[in-house]
Coordinates of C-alpha atoms in Angstrom, one line a residue:
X1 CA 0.0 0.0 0.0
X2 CA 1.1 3.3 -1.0
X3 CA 1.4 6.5 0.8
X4 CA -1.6 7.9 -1.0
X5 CA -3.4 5.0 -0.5
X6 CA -3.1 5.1 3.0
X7 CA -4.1 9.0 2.8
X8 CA -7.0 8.0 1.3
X9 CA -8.2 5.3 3.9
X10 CA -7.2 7.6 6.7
X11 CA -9.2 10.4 5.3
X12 CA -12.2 7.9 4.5
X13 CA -11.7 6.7 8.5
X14 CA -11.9 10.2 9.6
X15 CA -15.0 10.9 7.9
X16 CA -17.0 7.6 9.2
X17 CA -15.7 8.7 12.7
X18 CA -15.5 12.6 13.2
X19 CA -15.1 12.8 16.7
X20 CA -11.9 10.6 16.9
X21 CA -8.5 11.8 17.1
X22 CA -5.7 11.1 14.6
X23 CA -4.7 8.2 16.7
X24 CA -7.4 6.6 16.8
X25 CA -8.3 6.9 13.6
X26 CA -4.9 5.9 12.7
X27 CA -5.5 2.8 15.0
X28 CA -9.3 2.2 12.5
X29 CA -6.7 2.2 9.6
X30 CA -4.6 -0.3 11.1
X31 CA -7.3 -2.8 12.4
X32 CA -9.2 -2.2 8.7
X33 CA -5.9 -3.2 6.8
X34 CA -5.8 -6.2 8.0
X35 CA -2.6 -8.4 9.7
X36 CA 0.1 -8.5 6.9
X37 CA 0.1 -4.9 5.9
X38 CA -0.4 -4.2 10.2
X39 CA 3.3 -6.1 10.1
X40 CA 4.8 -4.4 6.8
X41 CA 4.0 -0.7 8.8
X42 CA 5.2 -2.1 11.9
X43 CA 8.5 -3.1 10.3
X44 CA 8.7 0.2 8.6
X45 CA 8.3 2.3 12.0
X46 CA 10.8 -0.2 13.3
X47 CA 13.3 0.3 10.1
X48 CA 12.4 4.3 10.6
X49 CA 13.7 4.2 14.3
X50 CA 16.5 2.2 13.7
X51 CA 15.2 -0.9 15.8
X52 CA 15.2 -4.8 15.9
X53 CA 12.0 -5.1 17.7
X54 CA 8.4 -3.6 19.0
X55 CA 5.1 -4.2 19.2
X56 CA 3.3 -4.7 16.1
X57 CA -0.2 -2.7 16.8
X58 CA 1.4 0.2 18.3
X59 CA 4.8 0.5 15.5
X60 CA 1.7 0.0 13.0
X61 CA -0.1 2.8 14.1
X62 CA 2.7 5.1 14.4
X63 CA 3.7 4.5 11.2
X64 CA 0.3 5.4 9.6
X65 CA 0.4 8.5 11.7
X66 CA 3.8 9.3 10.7
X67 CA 3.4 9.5 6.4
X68 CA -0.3 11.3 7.4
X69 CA 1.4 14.4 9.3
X70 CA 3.9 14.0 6.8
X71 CA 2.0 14.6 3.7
X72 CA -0.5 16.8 5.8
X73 CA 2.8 19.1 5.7
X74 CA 3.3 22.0 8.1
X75 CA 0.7 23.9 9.5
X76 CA 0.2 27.6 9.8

């Protein structure tokens, strides 16, 4: 799954669920995406920190909320 991809599931969470916050919306995304790509963004927040190991749900979630503020860019 691409960056944009996951922009566009995060944005399509967000709507279905207003009064969240990013990280739990973030943590929608994850638990929609199912297991495998849950473990490819948990080994790329573990590749991103420089780490052997984690846990999967949380490196997962971080991950989506990382490329999201990202390509969200800086705000005024």
């Amino acid at each position: 799954m691409g960056d944009e991809e996951l922009i566009v599931e995060f944005a399509l969470a967000r709507l279905d669920n207003p009064g969240l916050d990013l990280e739990e919306v973030a943590a929608l995304v994850v638990r929609r995406v199912g297991p495998e790509r849950m473990v490819e963004f948990a080994g790329q927040t573990l590749v991103h920190r420089d780490e052997l190991r984690g846990a999967v749900f949380p490196a997962a979630v971080e991950h989506v909320l990382r490329v999201v503020l990202t390509l969200r860019g800086p705000r005024d």
